[in-house]
Short mmCIF file of C-alpha atoms and ligand atoms in Angstrom, two decimals:
data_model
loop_
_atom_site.label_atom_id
_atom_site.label_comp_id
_atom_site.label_asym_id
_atom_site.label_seq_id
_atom_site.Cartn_x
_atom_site.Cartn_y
_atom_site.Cartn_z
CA UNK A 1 -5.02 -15.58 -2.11
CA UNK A 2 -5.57 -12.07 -2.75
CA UNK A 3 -2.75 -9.23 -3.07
CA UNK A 4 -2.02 -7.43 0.10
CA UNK A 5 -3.67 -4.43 -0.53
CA UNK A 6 -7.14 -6.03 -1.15
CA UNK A 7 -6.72 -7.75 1.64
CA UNK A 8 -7.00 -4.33 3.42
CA UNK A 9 -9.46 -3.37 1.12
CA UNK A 10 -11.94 -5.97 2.26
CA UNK A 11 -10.89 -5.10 6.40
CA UNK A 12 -11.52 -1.68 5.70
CA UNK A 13 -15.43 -2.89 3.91
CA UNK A 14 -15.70 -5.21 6.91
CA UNK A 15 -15.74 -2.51 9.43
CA UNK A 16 -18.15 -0.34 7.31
CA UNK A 17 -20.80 -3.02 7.29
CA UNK A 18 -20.56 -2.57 11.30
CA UNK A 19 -20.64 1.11 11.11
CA UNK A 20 -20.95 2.69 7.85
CA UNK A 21 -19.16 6.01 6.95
CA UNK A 22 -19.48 8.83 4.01
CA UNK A 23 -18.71 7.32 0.82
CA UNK A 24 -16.56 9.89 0.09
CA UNK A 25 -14.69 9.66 3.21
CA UNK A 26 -14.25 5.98 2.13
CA UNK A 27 -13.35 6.91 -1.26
CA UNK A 28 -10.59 8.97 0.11
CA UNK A 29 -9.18 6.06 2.38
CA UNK A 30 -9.51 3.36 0.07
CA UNK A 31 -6.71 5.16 -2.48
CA UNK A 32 -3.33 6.64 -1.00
CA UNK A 33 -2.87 10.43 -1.67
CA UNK A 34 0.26 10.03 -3.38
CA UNK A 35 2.56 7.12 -4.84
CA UNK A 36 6.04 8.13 -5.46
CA UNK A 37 8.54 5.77 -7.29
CA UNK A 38 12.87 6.31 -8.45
CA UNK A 39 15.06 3.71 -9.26
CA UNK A 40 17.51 4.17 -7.56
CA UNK A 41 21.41 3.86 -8.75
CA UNK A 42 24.45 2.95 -6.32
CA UNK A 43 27.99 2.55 -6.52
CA UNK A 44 28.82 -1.36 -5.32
CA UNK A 45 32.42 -1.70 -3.87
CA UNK A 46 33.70 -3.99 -7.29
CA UNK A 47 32.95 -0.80 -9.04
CA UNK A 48 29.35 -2.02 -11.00
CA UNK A 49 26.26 0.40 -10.79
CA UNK A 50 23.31 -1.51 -9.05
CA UNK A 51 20.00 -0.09 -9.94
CA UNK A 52 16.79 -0.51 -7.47
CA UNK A 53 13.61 0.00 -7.34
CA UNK A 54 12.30 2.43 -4.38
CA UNK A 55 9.10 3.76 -3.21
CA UNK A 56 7.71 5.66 -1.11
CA UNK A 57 3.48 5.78 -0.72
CA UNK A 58 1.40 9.14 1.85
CA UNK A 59 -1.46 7.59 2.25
CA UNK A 60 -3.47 10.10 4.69
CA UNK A 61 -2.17 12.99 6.12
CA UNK A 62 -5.76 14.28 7.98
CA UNK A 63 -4.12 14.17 11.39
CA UNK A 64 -1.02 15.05 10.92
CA UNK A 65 2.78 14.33 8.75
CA UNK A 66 2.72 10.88 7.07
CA UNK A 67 4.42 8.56 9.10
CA UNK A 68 5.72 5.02 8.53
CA UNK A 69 8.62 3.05 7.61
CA UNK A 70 11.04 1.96 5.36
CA UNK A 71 11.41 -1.93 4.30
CA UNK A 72 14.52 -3.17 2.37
CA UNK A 73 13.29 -6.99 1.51
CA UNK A 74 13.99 -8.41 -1.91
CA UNK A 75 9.61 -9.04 -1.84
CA UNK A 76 9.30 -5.02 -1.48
CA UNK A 77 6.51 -4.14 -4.46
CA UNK A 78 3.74 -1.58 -5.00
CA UNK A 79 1.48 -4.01 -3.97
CA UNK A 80 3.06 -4.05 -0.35
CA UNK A 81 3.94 -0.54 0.61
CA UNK A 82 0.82 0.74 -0.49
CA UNK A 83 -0.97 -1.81 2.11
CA UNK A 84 2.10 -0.90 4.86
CA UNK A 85 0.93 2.53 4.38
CA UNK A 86 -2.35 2.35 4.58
CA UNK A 87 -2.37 0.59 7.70
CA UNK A 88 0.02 3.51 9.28
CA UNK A 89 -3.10 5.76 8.98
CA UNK A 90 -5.50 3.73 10.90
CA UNK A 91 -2.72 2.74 13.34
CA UNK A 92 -1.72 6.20 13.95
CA UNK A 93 -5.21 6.77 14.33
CA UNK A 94 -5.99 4.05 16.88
CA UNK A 95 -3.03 4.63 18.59
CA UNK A 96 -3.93 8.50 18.86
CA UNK A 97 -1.26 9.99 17.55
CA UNK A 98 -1.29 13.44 15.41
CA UNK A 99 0.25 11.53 12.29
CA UNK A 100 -0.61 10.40 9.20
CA UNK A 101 0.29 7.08 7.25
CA UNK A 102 3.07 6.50 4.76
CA UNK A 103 5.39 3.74 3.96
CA UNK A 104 8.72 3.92 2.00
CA UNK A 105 10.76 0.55 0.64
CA UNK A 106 13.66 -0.27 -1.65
CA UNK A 107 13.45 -3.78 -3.10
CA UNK A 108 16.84 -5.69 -2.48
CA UNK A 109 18.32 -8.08 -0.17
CA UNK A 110 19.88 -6.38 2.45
CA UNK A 111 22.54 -9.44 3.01
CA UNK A 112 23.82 -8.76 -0.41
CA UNK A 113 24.73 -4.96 0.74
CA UNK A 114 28.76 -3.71 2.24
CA UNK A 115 28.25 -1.39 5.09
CA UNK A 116 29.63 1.34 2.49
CA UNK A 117 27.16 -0.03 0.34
CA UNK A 118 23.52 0.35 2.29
CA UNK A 119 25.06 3.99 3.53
CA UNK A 120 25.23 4.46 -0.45
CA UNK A 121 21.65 3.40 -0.48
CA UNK A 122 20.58 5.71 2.27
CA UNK A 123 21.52 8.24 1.00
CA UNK A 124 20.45 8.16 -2.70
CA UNK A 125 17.07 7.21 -1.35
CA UNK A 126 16.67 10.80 1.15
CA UNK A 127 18.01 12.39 -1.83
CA UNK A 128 15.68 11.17 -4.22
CA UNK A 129 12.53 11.30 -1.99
CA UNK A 130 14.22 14.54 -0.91
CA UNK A 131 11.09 16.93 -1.72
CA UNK A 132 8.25 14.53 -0.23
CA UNK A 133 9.50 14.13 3.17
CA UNK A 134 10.52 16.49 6.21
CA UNK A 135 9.55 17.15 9.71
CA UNK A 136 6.39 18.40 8.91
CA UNK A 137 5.26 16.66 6.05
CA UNK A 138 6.22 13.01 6.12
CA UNK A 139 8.26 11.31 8.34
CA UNK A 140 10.34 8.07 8.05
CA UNK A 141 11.18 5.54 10.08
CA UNK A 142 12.80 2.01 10.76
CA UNK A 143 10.55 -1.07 9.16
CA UNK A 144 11.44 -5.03 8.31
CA UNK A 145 15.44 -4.78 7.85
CA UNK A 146 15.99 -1.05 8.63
CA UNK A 147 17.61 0.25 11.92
CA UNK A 148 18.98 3.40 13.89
CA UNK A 149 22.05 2.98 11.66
CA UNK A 150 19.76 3.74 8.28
CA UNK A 151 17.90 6.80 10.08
CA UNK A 152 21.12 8.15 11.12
CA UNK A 153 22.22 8.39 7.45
CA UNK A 154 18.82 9.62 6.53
CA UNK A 155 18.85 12.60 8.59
CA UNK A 156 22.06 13.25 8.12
CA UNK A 157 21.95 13.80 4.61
CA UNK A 158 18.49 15.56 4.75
CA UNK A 159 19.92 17.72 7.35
CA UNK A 160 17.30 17.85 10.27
CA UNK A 161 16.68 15.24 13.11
CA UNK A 162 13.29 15.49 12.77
CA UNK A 163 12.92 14.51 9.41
CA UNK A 164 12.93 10.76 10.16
CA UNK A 165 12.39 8.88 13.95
CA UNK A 166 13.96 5.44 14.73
CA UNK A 167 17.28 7.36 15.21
CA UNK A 168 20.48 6.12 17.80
CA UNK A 169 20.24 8.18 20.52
CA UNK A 170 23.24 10.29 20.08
CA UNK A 171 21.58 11.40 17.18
CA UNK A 172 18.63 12.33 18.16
CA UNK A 173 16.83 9.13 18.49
CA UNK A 174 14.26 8.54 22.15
CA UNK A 175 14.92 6.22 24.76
CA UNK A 176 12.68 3.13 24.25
CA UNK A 177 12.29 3.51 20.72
CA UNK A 178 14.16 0.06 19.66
CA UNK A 179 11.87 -2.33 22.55
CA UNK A 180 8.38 0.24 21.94
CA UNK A 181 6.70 -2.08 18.95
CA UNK A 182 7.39 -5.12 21.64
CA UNK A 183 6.86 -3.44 24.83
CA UNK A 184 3.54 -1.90 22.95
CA UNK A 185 2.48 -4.79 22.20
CA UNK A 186 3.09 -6.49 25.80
CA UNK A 187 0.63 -3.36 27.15
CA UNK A 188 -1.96 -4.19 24.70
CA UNK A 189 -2.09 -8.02 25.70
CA UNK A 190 -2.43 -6.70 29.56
CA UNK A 191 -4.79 -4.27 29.17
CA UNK A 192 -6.80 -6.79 27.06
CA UNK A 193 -5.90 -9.69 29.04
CA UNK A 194 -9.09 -9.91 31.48
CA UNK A 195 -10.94 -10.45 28.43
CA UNK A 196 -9.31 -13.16 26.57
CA UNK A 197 -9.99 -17.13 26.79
CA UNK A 198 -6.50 -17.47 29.27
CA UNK A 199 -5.56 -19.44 32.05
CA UNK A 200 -3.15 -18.50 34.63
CA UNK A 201 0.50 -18.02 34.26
CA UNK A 202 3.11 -18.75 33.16
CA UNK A 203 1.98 -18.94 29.40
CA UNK A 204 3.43 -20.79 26.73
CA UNK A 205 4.70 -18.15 23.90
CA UNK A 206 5.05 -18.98 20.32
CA UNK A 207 7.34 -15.99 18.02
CA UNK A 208 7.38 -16.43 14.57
CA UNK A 209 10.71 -13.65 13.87
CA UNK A 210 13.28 -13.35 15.77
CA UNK A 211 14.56 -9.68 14.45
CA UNK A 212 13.64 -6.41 17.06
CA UNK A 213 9.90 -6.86 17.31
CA UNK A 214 10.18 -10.82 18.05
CA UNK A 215 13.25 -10.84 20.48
CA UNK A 216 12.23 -7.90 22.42
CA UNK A 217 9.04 -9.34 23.13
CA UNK A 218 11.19 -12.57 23.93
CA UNK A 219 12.88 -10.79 26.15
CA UNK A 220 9.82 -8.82 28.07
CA UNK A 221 7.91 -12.47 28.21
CA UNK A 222 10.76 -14.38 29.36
CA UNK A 223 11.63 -11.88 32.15
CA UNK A 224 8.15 -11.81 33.28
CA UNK A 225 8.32 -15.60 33.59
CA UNK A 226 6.10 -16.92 30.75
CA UNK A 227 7.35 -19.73 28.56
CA UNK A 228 8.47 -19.39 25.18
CA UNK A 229 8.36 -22.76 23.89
CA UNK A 230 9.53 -22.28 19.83
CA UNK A 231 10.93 -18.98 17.50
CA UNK A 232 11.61 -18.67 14.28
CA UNK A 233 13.69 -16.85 11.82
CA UNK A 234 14.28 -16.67 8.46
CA UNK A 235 16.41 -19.74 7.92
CA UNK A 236 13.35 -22.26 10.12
CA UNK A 237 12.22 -22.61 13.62
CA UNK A 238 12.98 -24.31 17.07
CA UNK A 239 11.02 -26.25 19.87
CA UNK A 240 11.48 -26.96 22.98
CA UNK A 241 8.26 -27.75 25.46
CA UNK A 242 9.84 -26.91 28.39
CA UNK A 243 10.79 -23.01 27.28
CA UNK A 244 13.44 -22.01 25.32
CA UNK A 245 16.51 -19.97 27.37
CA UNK A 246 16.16 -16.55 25.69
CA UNK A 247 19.19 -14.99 26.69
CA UNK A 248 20.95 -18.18 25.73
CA UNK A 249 19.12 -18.08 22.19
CA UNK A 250 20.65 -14.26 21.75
CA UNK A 251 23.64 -15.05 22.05
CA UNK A 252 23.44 -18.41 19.91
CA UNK A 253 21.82 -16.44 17.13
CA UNK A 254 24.86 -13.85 17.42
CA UNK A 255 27.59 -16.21 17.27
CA UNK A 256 25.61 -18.56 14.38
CA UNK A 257 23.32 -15.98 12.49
CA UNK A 258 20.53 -18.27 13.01
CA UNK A 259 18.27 -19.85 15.55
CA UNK A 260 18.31 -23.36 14.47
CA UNK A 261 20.44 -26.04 15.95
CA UNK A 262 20.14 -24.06 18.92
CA UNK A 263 20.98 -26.81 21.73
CA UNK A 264 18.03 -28.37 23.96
CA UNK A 265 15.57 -27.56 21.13
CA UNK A 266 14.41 -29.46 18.34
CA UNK A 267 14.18 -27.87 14.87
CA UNK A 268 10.80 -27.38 13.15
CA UNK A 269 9.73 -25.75 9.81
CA UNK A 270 8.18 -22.39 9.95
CA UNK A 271 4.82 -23.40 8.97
CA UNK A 272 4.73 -26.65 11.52
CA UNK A 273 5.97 -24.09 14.38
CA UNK A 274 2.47 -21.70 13.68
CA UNK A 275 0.02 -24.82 14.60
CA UNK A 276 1.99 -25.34 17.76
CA UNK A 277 -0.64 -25.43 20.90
CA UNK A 278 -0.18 -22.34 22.76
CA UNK A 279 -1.30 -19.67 24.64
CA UNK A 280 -0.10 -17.26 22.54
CA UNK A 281 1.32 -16.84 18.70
CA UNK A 282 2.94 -13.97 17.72
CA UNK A 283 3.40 -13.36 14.24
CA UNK A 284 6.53 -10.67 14.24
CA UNK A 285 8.27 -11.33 10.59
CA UNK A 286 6.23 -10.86 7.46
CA UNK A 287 3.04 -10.91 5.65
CA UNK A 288 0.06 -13.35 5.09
CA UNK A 289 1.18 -15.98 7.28
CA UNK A 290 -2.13 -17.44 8.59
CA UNK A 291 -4.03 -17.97 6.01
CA UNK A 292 -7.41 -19.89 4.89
CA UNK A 293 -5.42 -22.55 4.12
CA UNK A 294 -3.58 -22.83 7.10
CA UNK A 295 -6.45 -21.54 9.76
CA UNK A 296 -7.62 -24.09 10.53
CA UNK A 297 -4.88 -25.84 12.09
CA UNK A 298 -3.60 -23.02 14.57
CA UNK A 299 -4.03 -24.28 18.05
CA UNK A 300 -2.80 -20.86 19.55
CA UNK A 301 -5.77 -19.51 21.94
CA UNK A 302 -4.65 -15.52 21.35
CA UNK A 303 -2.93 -14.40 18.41
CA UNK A 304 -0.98 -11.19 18.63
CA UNK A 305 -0.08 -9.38 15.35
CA UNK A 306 3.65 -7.59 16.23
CA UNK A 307 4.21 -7.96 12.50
CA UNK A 308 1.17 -5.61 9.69
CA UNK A 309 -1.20 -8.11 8.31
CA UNK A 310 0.31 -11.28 9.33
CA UNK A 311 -3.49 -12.86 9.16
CA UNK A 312 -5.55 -12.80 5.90
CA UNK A 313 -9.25 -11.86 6.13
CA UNK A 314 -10.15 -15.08 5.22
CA UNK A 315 -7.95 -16.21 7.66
CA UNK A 316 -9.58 -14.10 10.46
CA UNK A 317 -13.25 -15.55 9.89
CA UNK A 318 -11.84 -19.24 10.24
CA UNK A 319 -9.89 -18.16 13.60
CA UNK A 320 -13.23 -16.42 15.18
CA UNK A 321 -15.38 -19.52 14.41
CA UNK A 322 -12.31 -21.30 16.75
CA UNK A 323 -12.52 -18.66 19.15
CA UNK A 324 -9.07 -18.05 18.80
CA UNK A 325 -8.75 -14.07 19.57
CA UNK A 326 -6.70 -11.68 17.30
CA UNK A 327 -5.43 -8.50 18.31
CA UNK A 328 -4.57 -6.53 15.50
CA UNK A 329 -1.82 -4.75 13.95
CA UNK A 330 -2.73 -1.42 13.88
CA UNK A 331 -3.11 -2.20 17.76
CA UNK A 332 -0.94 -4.59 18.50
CA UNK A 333 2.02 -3.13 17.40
CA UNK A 334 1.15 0.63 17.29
CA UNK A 335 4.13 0.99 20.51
CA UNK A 336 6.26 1.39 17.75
CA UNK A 337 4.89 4.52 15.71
CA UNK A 338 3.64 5.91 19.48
CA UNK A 339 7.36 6.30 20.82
CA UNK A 340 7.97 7.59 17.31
CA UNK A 341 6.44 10.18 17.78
CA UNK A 342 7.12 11.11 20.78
CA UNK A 343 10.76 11.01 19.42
CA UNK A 344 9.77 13.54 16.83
CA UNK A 345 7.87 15.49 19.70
CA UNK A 346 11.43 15.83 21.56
CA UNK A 347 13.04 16.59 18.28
CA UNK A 348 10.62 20.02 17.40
CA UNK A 349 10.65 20.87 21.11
CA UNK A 350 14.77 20.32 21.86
CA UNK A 351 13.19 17.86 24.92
CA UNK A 352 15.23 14.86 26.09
CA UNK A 353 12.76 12.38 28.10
CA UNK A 354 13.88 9.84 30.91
CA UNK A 355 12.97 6.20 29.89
CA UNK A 356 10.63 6.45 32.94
CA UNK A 357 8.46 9.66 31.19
CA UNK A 358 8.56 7.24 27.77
CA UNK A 359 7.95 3.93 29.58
CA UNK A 360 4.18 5.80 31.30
CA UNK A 361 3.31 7.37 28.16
CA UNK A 362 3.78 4.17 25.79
CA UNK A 363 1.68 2.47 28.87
CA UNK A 364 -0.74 5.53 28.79
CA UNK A 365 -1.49 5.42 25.17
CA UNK A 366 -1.49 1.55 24.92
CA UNK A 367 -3.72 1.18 27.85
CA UNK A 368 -6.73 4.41 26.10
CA UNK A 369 -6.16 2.58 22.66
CA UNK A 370 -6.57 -1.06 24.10
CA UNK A 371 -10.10 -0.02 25.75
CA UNK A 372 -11.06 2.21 22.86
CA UNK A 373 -11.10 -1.25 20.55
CA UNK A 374 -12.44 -3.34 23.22
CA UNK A 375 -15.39 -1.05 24.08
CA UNK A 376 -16.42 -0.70 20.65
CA UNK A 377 -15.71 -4.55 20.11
CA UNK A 378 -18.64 -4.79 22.77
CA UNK A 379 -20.51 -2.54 21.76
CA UNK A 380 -21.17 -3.53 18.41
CA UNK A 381 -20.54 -7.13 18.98
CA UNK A 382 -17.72 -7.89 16.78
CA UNK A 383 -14.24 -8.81 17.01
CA UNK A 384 -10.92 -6.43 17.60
CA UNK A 385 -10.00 -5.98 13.91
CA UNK A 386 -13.30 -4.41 12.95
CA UNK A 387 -13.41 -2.69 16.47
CA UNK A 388 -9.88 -1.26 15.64
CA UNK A 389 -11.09 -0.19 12.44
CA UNK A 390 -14.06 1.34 13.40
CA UNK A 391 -11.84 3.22 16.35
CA UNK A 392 -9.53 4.64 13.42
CA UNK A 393 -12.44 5.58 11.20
CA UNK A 394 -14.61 7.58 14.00
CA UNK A 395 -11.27 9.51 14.63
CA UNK A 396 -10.51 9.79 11.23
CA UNK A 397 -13.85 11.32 10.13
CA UNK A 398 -13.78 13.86 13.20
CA UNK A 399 -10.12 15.04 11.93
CA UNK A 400 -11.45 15.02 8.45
CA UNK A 401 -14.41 17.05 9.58
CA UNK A 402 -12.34 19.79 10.95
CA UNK A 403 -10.45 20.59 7.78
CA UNK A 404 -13.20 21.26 6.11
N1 LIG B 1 7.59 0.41 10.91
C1 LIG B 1 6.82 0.60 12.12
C2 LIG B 1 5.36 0.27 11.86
O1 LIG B 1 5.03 -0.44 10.94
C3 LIG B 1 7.06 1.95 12.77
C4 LIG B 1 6.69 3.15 11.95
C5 LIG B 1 7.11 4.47 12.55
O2 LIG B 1 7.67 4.46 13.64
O3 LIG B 1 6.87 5.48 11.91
O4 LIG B 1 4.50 0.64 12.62
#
């Protein structure tokens, strides 16, 4: 399999045999501006020093601050948040958004961290990243494992709101920034729906994660009726035909950290759960999960990508031969980077939104970035990766254009 970031690499050269750009507007995109690395040194609470590696990659900053998230996983590398940022700069260009695309990380296992601990952490990462971030020049966010508690501490110790988004919202965070990556991605499917290989409802849902982006789009699917018929989290996955009782599951998972045994549903590995028949997979954890090896036995008839780069190239070639449709990343799950900034928006005006004014604009910008990908999908004939792509490259080279 290859590495993550050639994996872009060859998305980004797939779209340019469609619609070929400048090679030095390529050259520029296919390297990140800037790669910044500390190890970082905390305190733990039995007195030893811990020391971990942390990064933090600007990729593009034509449009506007780098944006993008930070990851604490134990898999964290180079390798990863330079592909994680990349992607933030053609999904802050599809989503059209003025921002750029970064991506920050820490390698460790959160589960191993105290509470005094990971505030420890936060705060010896803003302070060594300290003079490569701020409002105006790159802005952080929550990613895999982060939350509003970890941007909190961020801005707090940088001392401005606006210097990270993702916040709680007595500090600064926006209404509907912890359900935007899932309610995003529920806007996308709609506005795309008409032209997908569906039946009527209620569809049957298949969730691989069950952290924000998985269980709020749980949540939205469930509500609107559909059937989510098997999840899955980090410890394996459950089944149930039927539908699985979401609010139920929430409050199983609370009490027992985990989804399986949950009761009515049958347990399942992880891998088994992906080639389930349904209407709809969404990959929300990790990744390179459907790969070449394993493309040829999905059965899902629309795959939705609320996790970045769930599906390998080689992965995506096998699933359009199926007519299985993906919807990509820097699509799919742009919600979440959208409300972002319109957090950081509020934040450099002093503006407080309802959750009505951020419920129509996330719908707004979904909606123009959905038909932006699907007209040029028709227009060239190919499928909604490339289209995406090609979306994020024609705004790209216009922004690029003006500078000079
Ligand atoms: N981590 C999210 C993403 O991958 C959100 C980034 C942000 O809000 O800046 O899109």
């Amino acid at each position: 399999m290859p590495n993550a970031y050639q994996n872009f690499l060859s998305q980004l050269d797939r779209a340019l045999a469609v619609v070929p750009k400048p090679v030095s507007l390529v050259a520029t995109l296919q390297t990140p501006n800037r790669i910044i690395e500390h190890t970082l040194s905390i305190h733990k609470d039995n007195g030893a020093e811990q020391s971990l590696s942390a990064y933090r990659i600007q990729h593009n900053n034509w449009r506007g601050p780098y944006k993008g998230g930070i990851r604490f996983h134990p898999q964290v590398d180079l390798d990863e948040v330079k592909t994680l940022a990349a992607l933030m700069t053609f999904k802050t260009a599809v989503a059209g958004i003025p921002m750029g695309g970064g991506k920050g990380g820490v390698t460790v296992d959160p589960k191993t961290l105290s509470a005094g601990e990971r505030e420890r952490l936060n705060r010896a990462w803003t302070n060594a990243f300290r003079a490569d971030i701020g409002p105006t020049v790159d802005v952080p966010a929550p990613d895999v494992n982060t939350g509003s508690a970890d941007m909190d501490v961020i801005a707090a110790e940088f001392g401005h709101p606006a210097v990270v988004t993702g916040k709680s919202i007595t500090h600064g965070g926006s209404v509907g920034r912890d359900t935007a990556t899932a309610q995003g991605g529920w806007y996308v499917f709609e506005a795309l729906r008409s032209h997908l290989n569906l039946g009527p409802d209620p569809l049957t849902v298949v969730i691989q994660g069950f952290g924000n982006a998985g269980a709020t789009f749980a949540n939205i699917a469930h509500a609107l009726g559909h059937k989510i018929i098997a999840v899955s989290d980090s410890s394996g996955a459950i089944h149930n035909s039927a539908g699985l009782d979401i609010p139920a599951l929430h409050l199983y998972k609370t009490a027992h950290r985990s989804v399986q045994g949950f009761p009515g549903a049958e347990n399942l590995t992880n891998s088994a759960m992906l080639e389930l028949p349904c209407d709809l997979l969404i990959p929300a954890a990790l990744e390179s999960q459907i790969t070449g090896e394993n493309a040829p036995r999905i059965k899902a008839k629309v795959i939705l990508e609320l996790a970045n780069g769930p599906v390998t190239t080689a992965a995506d070639d096998i699933l359009f031969a199926q007519n299985i449709s993906v919807i990509p990343d820097i699509l799919a799950n742009s919600g979440g980077v959208t409300v972002s900034y319109f957090e950081w928006d509020q934040n450099m005006k002093s503006e407080h939104w309802s959750a009505l004014e951020v419920d129509q604009k996330l719908r707004d910008h979904m909606n123009a970035a959905a038909t932006a990908v699907q007209t040029i999908a028709v227009q060239h004939g190919t499928d909604l990766r490339r289209a995406a792509f090609i979306v994020a490259l024609n705004r790209l080279q216009e922004t690029e254009s003006k500078q000079k």
